[in-house]
Coordinates of C-alpha atoms in Angstrom, one line a residue:
X1 CA -2.6 22.8 5.7
X2 CA -5.5 23.1 8.2
X3 CA -9.2 22.8 7.4
X4 CA -11.6 24.7 9.7
X5 CA -10.1 25.2 13.1
X6 CA -7.2 22.9 12.4
X7 CA -4.8 22.6 15.3
X8 CA -6.8 25.1 17.3
X9 CA -9.5 22.4 17.7
X10 CA -7.2 20.3 19.9
X11 CA -7.8 22.8 22.7
X12 CA -11.6 22.7 22.3
X13 CA -14.2 20.4 24.0
X14 CA -16.3 18.3 21.7
X15 CA -19.3 20.4 22.7
X16 CA -17.5 23.5 21.5
X17 CA -16.5 22.1 18.1
X18 CA -19.6 20.0 17.3
X19 CA -22.4 21.5 15.3
X20 CA -25.9 20.1 14.9
X21 CA -27.9 19.8 11.7
X22 CA -30.9 22.0 11.7
X23 CA -34.4 21.0 10.5
X24 CA -33.7 22.4 7.0
X25 CA -30.6 20.3 6.5
X26 CA -28.3 23.1 7.4
X27 CA -26.0 23.4 10.4
X28 CA -27.3 25.5 13.3
X29 CA -24.0 27.2 13.9
X30 CA -20.6 27.7 12.4
X31 CA -18.6 25.3 14.6
X32 CA -18.4 22.5 12.0
X33 CA -16.1 24.5 9.7
X34 CA -18.1 23.6 6.6
X35 CA -18.2 19.8 7.1
X36 CA -20.1 17.5 9.3
X37 CA -19.4 13.8 9.3
X38 CA -17.3 14.1 6.2
X39 CA -20.2 15.8 4.3
X40 CA -20.2 19.4 3.2
X41 CA -22.7 21.6 5.0
X42 CA -22.7 24.0 2.0
X43 CA -20.9 26.6 4.0
X44 CA -17.6 27.9 2.8
X45 CA -14.6 25.8 3.8
X46 CA -12.1 27.6 6.0
X47 CA -8.5 26.7 5.2
X48 CA -5.3 27.9 6.8
X49 CA -2.0 27.2 5.2
X50 CA 1.4 27.3 6.9
X51 CA 4.8 27.4 5.2
X52 CA 8.2 26.8 6.9
X53 CA 10.8 29.5 6.6
X54 CA 13.7 28.9 4.2
X55 CA 16.6 27.0 5.6
X56 CA 19.3 28.6 3.5
X57 CA 19.8 31.9 5.4
X58 CA 22.8 34.3 5.5
X59 CA 23.2 33.9 9.3
X60 CA 25.9 31.5 10.7
X61 CA 24.4 28.1 11.7
X62 CA 25.9 25.1 13.5
X63 CA 25.7 21.9 11.5
X64 CA 27.3 18.5 11.4
X65 CA 30.3 18.1 9.1
X66 CA 29.7 14.4 8.1
X67 CA 33.2 13.4 7.1
X68 CA 34.8 14.5 10.4
X69 CA 31.7 13.9 12.7
X70 CA 32.4 17.4 14.1
X71 CA 29.9 20.2 14.7
X72 CA 31.0 23.2 12.6
X73 CA 29.7 26.7 11.9
X74 CA 28.4 27.2 8.3
X75 CA 27.4 30.4 6.6
X76 CA 25.7 30.2 3.3
X77 CA 26.1 33.0 0.8
X78 CA 23.1 33.8 -1.5
X79 CA 19.7 32.2 -1.5
X80 CA 19.2 28.7 -2.7
X81 CA 15.6 28.0 -1.8
X82 CA 13.1 28.6 -4.6
X83 CA 10.8 31.6 -4.1
X84 CA 7.6 30.0 -2.9
X85 CA 5.2 33.0 -3.3
X86 CA 4.4 32.5 -7.0
X87 CA 3.9 28.8 -6.5
X88 CA 1.9 28.9 -3.3
X89 CA -1.6 29.6 -4.7
X90 CA -1.6 26.9 -7.4
X91 CA -0.1 24.3 -5.0
X92 CA -2.6 25.1 -2.2
X93 CA -5.5 25.0 -4.8
X94 CA -4.3 21.6 -6.1
X95 CA -4.0 20.1 -2.6
X96 CA -7.6 21.3 -1.8
X97 CA -8.9 19.8 -5.0
X98 CA -7.2 16.5 -4.2
X99 CA -8.7 16.4 -0.7
X100 CA -12.2 17.2 -1.9
X101 CA -11.9 14.7 -4.7
X102 CA -10.8 12.1 -2.2
X103 CA -13.8 12.8 0.0
X104 CA -16.2 12.6 -3.0
X105 CA -14.6 9.3 -4.0
X106 CA -15.1 7.9 -0.4
X107 CA -18.8 8.8 -0.8
X108 CA -18.7 7.1 -4.2
X109 CA -19.9 10.2 -6.0
X110 CA -17.1 10.2 -8.6

């Protein structure tokens, strides 16, 4: 899960990613991604979520056969990974709530 620019921020200079507070207590730009110094700017948070592809696929794959110590080809029939789509939204929402609650707790607001 990435908040704001996430991993894209690693290629930016500090001057590109930083945002200054304006005289009215609001950021002057949109570079801070909704938070400055751990405090909300009041702007919407931008969140990007990534999911790994399922590992049980129907294509042959090379894997270690532990009893023999040999590398062998394995082909799995059927799908054994749970379908993530119905679970994705509530899981992402729960993680976001935990992160926000943690930030509030660090500021001793809850």
